[in-house]
mmCIF file of C-alpha atoms and ligand atoms in Angstrom:
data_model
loop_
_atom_site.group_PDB
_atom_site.id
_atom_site.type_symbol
_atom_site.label_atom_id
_atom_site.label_comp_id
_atom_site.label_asym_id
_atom_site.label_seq_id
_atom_site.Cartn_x
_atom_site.Cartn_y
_atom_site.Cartn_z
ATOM 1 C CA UNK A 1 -31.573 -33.833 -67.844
ATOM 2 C CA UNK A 2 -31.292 -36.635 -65.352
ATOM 3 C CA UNK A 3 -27.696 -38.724 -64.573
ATOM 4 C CA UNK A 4 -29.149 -41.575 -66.674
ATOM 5 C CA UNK A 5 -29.710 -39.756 -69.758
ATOM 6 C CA UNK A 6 -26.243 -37.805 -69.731
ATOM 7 C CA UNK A 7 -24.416 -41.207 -69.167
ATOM 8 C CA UNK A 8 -26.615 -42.853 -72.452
ATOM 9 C CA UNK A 9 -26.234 -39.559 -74.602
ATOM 10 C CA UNK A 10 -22.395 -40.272 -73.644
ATOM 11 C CA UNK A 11 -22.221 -43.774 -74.116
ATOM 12 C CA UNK A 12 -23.652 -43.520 -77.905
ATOM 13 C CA UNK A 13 -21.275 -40.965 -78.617
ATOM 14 C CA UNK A 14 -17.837 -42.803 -77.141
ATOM 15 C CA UNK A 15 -19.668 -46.219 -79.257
ATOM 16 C CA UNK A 16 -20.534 -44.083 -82.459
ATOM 17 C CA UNK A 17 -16.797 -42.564 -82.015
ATOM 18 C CA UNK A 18 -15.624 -46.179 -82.317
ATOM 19 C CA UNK A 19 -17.779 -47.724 -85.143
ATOM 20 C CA UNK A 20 -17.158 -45.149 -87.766
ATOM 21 C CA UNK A 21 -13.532 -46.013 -87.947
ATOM 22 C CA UNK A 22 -14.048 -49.556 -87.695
ATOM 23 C CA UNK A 23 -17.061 -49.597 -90.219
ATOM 24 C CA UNK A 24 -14.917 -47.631 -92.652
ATOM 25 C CA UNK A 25 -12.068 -49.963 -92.159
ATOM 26 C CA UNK A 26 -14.040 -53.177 -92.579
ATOM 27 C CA UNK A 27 -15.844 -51.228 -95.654
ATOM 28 C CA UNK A 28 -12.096 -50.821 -97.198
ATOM 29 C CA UNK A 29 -10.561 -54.244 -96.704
ATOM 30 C CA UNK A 30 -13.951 -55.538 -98.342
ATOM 31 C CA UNK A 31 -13.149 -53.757 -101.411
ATOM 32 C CA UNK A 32 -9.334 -55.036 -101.312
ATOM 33 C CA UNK A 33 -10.112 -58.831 -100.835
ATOM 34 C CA UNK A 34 -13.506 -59.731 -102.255
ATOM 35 C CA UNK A 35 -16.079 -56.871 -103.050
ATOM 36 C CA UNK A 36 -15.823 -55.207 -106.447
ATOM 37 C CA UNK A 37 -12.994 -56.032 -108.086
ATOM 38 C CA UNK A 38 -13.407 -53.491 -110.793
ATOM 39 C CA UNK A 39 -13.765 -51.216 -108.191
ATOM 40 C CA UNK A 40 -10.299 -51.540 -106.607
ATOM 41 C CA UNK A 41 -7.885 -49.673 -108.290
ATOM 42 C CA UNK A 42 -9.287 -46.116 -107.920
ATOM 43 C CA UNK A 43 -10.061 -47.027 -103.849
ATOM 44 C CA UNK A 44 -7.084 -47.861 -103.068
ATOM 45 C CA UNK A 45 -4.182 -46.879 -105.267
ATOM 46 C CA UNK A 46 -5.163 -43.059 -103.647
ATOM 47 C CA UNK A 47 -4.321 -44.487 -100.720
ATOM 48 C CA UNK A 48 -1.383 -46.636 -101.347
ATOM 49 C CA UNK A 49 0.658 -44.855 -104.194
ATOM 50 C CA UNK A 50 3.751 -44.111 -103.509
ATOM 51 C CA UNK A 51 4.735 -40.487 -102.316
ATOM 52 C CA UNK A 52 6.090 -38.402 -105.551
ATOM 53 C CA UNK A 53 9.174 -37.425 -103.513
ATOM 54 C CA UNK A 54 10.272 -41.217 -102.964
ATOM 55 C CA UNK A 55 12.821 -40.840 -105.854
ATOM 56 C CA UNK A 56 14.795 -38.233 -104.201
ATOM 57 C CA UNK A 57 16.787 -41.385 -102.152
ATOM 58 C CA UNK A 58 16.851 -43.610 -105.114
ATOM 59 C CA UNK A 59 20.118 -44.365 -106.102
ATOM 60 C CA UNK A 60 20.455 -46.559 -109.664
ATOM 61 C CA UNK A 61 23.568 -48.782 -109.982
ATOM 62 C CA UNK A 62 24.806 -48.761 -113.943
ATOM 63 C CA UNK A 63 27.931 -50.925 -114.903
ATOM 64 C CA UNK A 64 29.308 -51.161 -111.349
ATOM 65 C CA UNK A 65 28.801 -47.137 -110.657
ATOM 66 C CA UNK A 66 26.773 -45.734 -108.433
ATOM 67 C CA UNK A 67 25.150 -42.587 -109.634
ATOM 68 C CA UNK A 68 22.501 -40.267 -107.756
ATOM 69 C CA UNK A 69 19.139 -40.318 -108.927
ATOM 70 C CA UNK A 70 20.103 -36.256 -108.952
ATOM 71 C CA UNK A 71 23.171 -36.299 -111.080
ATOM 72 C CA UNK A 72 21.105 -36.190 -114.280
ATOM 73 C CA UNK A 73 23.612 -34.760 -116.577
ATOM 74 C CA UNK A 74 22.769 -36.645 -119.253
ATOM 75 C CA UNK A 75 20.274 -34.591 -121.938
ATOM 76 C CA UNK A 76 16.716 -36.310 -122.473
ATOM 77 C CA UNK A 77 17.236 -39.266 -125.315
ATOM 78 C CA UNK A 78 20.710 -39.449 -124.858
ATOM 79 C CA UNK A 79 22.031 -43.280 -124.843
ATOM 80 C CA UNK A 80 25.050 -44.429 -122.957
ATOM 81 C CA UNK A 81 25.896 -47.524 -123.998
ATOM 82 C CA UNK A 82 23.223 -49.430 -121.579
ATOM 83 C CA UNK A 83 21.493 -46.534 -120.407
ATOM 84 C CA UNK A 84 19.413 -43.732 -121.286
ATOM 85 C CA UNK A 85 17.523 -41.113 -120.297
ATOM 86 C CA UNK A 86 14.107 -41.627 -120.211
ATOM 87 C CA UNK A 87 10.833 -39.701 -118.671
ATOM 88 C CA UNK A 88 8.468 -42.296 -118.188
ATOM 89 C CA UNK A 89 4.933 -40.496 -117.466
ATOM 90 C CA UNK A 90 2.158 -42.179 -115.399
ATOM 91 C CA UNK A 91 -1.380 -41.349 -116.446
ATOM 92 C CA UNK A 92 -4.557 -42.820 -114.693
ATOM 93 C CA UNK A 93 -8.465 -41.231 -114.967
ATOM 94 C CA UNK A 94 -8.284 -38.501 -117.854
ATOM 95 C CA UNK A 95 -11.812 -37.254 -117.002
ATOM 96 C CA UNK A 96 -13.585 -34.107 -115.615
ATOM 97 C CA UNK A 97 -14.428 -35.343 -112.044
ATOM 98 C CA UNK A 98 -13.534 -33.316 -109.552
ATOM 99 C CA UNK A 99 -11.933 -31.014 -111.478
ATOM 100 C CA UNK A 100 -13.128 -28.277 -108.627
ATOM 101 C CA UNK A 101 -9.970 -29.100 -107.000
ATOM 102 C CA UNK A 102 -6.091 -27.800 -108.196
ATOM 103 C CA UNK A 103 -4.008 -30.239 -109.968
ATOM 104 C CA UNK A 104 -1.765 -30.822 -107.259
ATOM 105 C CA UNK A 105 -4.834 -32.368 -104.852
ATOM 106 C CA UNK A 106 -6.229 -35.109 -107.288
ATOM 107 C CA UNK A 107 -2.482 -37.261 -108.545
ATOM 108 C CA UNK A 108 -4.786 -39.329 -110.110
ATOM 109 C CA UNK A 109 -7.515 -37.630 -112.030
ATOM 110 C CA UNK A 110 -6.128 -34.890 -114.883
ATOM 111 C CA UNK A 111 -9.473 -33.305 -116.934
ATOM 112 C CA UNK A 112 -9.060 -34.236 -120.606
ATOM 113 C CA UNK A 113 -8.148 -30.547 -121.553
ATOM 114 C CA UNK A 114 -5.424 -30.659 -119.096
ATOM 115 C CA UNK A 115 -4.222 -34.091 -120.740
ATOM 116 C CA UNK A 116 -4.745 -33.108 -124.435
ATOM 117 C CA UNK A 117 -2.498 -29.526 -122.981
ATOM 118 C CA UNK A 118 0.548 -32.013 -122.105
ATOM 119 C CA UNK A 119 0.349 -34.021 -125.722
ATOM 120 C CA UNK A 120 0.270 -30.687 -126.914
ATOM 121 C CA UNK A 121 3.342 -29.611 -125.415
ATOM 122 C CA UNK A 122 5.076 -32.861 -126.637
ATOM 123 C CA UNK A 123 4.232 -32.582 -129.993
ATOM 124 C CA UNK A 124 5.332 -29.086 -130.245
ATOM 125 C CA UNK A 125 8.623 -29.662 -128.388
ATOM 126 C CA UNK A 126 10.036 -32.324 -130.399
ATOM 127 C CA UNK A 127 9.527 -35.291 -128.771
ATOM 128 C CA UNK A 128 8.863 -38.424 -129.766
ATOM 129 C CA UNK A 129 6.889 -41.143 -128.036
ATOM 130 C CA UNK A 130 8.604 -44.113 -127.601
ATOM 131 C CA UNK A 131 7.707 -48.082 -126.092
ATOM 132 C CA UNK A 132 9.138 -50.377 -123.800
ATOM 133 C CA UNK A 133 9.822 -52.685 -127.260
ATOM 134 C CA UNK A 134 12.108 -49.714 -127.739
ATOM 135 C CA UNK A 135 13.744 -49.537 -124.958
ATOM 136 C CA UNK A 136 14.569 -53.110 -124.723
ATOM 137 C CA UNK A 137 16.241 -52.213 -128.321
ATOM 138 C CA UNK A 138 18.475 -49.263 -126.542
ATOM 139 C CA UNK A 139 19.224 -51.072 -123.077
ATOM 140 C CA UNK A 140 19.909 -54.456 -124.730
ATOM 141 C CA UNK A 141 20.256 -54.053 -128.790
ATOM 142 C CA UNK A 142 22.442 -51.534 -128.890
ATOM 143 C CA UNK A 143 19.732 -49.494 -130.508
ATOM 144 C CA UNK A 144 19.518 -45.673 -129.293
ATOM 145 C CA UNK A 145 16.552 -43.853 -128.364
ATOM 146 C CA UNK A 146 15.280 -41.180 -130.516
ATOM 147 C CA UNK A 147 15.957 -37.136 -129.581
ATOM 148 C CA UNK A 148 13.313 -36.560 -126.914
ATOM 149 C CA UNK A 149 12.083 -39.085 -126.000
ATOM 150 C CA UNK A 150 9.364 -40.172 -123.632
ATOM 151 C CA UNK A 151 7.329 -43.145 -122.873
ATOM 152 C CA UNK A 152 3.330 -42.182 -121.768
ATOM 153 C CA UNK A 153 1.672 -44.642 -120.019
ATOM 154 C CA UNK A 154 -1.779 -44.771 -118.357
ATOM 155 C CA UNK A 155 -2.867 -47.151 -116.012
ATOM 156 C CA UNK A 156 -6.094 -49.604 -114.491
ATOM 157 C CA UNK A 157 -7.730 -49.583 -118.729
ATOM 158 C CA UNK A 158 -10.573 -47.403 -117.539
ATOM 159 C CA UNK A 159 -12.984 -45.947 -119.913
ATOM 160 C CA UNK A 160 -12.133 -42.542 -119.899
ATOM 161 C CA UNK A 161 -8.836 -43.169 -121.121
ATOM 162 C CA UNK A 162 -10.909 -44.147 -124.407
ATOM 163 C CA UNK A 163 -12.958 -41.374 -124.182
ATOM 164 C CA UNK A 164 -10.741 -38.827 -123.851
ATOM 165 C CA UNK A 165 -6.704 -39.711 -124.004
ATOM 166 C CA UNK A 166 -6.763 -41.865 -126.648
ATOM 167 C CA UNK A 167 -8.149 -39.339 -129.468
ATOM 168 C CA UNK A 168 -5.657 -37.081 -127.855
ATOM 169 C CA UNK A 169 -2.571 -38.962 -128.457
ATOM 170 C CA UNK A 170 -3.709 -39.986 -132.044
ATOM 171 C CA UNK A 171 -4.458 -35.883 -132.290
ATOM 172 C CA UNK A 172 -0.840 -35.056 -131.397
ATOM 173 C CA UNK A 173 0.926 -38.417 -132.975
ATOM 174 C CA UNK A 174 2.154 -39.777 -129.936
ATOM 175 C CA UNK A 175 1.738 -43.676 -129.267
ATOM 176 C CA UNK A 176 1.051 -44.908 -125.712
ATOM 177 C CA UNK A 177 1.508 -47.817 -123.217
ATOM 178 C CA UNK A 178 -2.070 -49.023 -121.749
ATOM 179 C CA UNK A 179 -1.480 -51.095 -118.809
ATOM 180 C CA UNK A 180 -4.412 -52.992 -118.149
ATOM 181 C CA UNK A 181 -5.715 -55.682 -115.235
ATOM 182 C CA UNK A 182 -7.192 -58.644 -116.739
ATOM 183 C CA UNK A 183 -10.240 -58.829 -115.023
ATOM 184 C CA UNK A 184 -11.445 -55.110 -115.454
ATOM 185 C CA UNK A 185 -11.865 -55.372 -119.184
ATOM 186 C CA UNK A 186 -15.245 -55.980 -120.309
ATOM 187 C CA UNK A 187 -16.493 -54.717 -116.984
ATOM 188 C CA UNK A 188 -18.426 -51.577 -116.859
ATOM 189 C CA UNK A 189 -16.047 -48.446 -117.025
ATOM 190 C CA UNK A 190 -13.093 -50.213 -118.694
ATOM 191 C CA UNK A 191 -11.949 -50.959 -121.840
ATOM 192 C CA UNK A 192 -12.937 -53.709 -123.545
ATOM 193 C CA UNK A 193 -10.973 -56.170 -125.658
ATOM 194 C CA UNK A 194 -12.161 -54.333 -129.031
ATOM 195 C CA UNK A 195 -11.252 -51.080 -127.915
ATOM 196 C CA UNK A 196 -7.611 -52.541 -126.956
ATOM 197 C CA UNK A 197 -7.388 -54.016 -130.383
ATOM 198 C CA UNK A 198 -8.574 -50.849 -132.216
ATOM 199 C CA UNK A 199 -5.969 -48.862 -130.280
ATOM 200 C CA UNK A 200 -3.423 -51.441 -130.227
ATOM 201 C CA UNK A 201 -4.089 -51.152 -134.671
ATOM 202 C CA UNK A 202 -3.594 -47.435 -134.348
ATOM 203 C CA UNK A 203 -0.020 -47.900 -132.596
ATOM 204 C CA UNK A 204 -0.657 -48.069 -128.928
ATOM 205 C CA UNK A 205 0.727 -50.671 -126.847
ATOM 206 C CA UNK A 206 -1.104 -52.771 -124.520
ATOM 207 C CA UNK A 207 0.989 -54.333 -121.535
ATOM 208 C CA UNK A 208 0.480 -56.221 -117.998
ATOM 209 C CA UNK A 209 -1.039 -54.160 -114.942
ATOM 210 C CA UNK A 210 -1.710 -58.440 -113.335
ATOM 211 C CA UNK A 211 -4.911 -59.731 -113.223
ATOM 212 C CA UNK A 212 -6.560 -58.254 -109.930
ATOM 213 C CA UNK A 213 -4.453 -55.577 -109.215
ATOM 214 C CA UNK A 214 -3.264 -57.118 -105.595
ATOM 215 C CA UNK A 215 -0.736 -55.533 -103.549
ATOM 216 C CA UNK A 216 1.780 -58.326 -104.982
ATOM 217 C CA UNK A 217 3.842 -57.910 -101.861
ATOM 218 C CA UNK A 218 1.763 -59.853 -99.482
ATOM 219 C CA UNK A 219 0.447 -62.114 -102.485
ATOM 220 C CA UNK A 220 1.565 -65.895 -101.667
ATOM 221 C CA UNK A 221 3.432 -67.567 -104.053
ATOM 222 C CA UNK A 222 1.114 -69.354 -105.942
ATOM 223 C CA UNK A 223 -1.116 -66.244 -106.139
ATOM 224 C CA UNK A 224 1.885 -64.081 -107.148
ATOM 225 C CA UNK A 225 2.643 -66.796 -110.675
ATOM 226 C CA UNK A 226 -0.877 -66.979 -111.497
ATOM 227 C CA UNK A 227 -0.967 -62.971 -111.281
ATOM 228 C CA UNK A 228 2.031 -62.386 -113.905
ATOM 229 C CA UNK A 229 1.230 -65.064 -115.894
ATOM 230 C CA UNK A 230 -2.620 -64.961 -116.416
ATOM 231 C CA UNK A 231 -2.763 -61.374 -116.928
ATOM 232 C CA UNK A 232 0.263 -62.010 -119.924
ATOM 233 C CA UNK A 233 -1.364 -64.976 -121.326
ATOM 234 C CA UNK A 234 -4.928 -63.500 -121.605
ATOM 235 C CA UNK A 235 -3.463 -60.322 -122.909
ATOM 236 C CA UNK A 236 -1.858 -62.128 -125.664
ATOM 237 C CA UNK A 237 -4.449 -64.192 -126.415
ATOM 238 C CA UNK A 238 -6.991 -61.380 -127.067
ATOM 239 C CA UNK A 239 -4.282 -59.374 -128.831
ATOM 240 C CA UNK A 240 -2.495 -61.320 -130.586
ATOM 241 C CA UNK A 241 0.874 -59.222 -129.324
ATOM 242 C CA UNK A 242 3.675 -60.145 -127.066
ATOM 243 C CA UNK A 243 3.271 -59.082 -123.334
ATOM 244 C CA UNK A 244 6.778 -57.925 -121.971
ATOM 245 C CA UNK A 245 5.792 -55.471 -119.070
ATOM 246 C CA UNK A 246 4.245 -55.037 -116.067
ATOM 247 C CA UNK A 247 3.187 -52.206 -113.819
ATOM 248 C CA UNK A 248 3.202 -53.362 -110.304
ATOM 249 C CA UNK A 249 0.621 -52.176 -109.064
ATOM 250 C CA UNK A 250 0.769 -49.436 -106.279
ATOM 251 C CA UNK A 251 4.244 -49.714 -107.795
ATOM 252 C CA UNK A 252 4.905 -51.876 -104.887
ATOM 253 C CA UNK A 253 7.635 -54.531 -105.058
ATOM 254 C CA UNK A 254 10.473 -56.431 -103.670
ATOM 255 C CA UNK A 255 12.981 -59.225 -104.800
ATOM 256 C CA UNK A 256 10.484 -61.811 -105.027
ATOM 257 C CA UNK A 257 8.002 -59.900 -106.609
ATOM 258 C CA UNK A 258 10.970 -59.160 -109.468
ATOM 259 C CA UNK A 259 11.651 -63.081 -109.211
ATOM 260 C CA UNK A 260 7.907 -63.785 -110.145
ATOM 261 C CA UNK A 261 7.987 -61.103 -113.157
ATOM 262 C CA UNK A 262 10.863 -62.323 -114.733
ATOM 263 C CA UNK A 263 9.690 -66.071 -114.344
ATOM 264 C CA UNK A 264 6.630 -65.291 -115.995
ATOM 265 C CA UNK A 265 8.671 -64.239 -118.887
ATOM 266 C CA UNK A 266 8.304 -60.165 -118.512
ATOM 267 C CA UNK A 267 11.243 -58.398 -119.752
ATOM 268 C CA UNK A 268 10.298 -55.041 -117.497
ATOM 269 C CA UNK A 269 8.487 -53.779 -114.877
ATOM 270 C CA UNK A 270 7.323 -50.552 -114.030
ATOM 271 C CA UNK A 271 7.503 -49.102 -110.876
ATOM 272 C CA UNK A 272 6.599 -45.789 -109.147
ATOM 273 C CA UNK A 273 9.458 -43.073 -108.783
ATOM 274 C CA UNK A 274 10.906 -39.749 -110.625
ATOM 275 C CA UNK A 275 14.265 -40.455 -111.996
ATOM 276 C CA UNK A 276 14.901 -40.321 -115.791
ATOM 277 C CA UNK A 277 17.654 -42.286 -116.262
ATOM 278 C CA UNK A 278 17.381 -45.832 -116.697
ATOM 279 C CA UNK A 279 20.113 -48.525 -116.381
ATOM 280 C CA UNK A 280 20.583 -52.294 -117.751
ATOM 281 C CA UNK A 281 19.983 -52.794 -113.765
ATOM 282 C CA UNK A 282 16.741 -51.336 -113.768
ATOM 283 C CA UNK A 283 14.514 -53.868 -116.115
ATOM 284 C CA UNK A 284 12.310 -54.939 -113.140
ATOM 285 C CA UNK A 285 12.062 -51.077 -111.652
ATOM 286 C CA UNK A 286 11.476 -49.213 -114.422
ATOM 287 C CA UNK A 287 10.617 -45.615 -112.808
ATOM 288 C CA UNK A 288 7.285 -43.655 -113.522
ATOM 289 C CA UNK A 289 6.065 -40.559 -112.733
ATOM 290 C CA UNK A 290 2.399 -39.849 -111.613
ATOM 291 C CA UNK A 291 1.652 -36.678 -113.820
ATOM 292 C CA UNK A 292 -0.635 -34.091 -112.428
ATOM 293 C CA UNK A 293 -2.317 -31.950 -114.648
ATOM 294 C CA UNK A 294 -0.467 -28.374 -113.830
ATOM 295 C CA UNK A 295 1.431 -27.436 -116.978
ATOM 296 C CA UNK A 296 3.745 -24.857 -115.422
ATOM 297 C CA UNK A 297 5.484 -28.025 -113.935
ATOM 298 C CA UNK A 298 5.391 -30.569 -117.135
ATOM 299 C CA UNK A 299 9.094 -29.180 -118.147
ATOM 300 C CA UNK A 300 10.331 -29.975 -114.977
ATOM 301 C CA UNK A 301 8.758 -33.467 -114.968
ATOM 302 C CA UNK A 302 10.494 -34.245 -118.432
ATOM 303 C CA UNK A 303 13.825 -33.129 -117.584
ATOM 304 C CA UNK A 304 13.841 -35.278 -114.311
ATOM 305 C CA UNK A 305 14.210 -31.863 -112.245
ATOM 306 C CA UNK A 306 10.771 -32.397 -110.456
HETATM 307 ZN ZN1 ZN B 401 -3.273 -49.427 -110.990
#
């Protein structure tokens, strides 16, 4: 081989070794600012979600105290005056797809046997599914929780939730939180208004996941209103119902972000972490838990240990 061919054969490989990242890159922002917008949660919330560990250096503040996000003492639906102890469980495909791999290696994909193994488990155990209408009642009505309880929701309103979790639930008589972006519904692979309302007649509760599903974060003001407030008043247009939470999505937030929710009239947000118990202080970062679909540790998850 002569100089001049080694030196091109090395020159397409050094420019090859630089345009695959960058094409990918380019390829992935596309997605987040214009592309597909149905396409966008799936893309990029495995990217962006929040590790499961985060909780472990949350600390809630209740009535002045500071308590550890590990000194769960309190048993599961026991109320404290304005707090309680709550698993809140975060569901998003329920679907088959790549159901190869263990639970632990796909957060956001649990196979519909897997799922309809979980509701099992509740139903069985005693507990009792509750909503974030409810748990306004036991933070702020003096209300309390039932025994056991715990508050399912799945996020992004994608069609295989209808498929497959929602006969589940109905199967094991639990009720469910849908949180659902604005703009997805109609669109191929989500839910569509109908199927909301048909589920929303059968006791499931359909709440805020924002319109676009933006990283809210780096969302400009005007973009951050529009975002809570569209997704609430199309929701309860179509419904009928009252919209009082929102999932942030990639559970991703900070003060103004909270600012924006509770202008828009939300009465909760839910956020990404594992900690059970939940304070008056902790409307706008109300902690859920990405479920996998490994059994073995769905105890654990419940009681806050995991
Ligand atoms: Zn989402």
């Amino acid at each position: 081989m002569r100089w001049s061919q080694v030196w091109m054969r090395r020159t397409v490989i050094v420019v090859l070794a630089l345009a695959v990242p960058a094409f990918a890159l380019v390829a992935f922002e596309g997605l987040v600012r214009g592309g597909n917008e149905t396409d966008r949660p799936h893309l990029i919330e495995r990217a962006w979600h929040a590790p499961a560990n985060a909780a472990k250096s949350l600390k809630l503040f209740v009535s002045g105290q500071k308590i550890s996000a590990a000194a769960g003492s309190a048993r599961a639906g026991e109320s404290t005056g304005n707090e309680v102890n709550l698993p809140v469980l975060v569901y998003h495909n329920v679907r088959d797809k790549e159901a190869a791999k263990p639970p632990g290696l796909r957060p956001y994909d649990i196979t519909p046997a897997e799922f309809d193994a979980q509701m099992a488990y509740l139903e069985k155990n005693g507990y009792t599914s509750v909503s974030f209408g409810d748990l306004e009642s036991a933070l702020d009505g003096g209300k309390h929780l039932p025994p056991k309880p715990v508050l399912i929701t799945l996020d992004d309103g994608r069609e295989s939730q209808w498929q497959d979790a929602y006969p589940s639930l109905l199967r094991h008589h639990l009720t469910a939180t849908f949180f659902v972006f604005t703009n997805a519904v109609g669109h191929d692979k989500y839910f569509t208004w109908e199927q909301l309302k048909e589920m929303q007649a059968n006791g499931m509760d359909v709440q805020s996941h924002t319109v676009y599903h933006p990283y809210l974060t780096k969302a400009d003001d005007a973009t951050l209103r529009k975002e809570m407030e569209r997704s609430k008043a199309s929701i309860e247009k179509n419904l009928g119902t009252k919209v009082i939470a929102v999932a942030y999505p990639f559970g991703l937030h900070d003060a103004r972000v909270d600012a924006a929710a509770k202008a828009a009239g939300y009465l909760f947000a839910r956020t990404l972490n594992h900690v059970t118990r939940i304070g008056s202080a902790d409307h706008m970062n109300v902690p859920g838990y990405i479920t996998t679909g490994d059994i073995r540790n769905f105890p654990r998850i419940l009681s806050g240990e995991k």
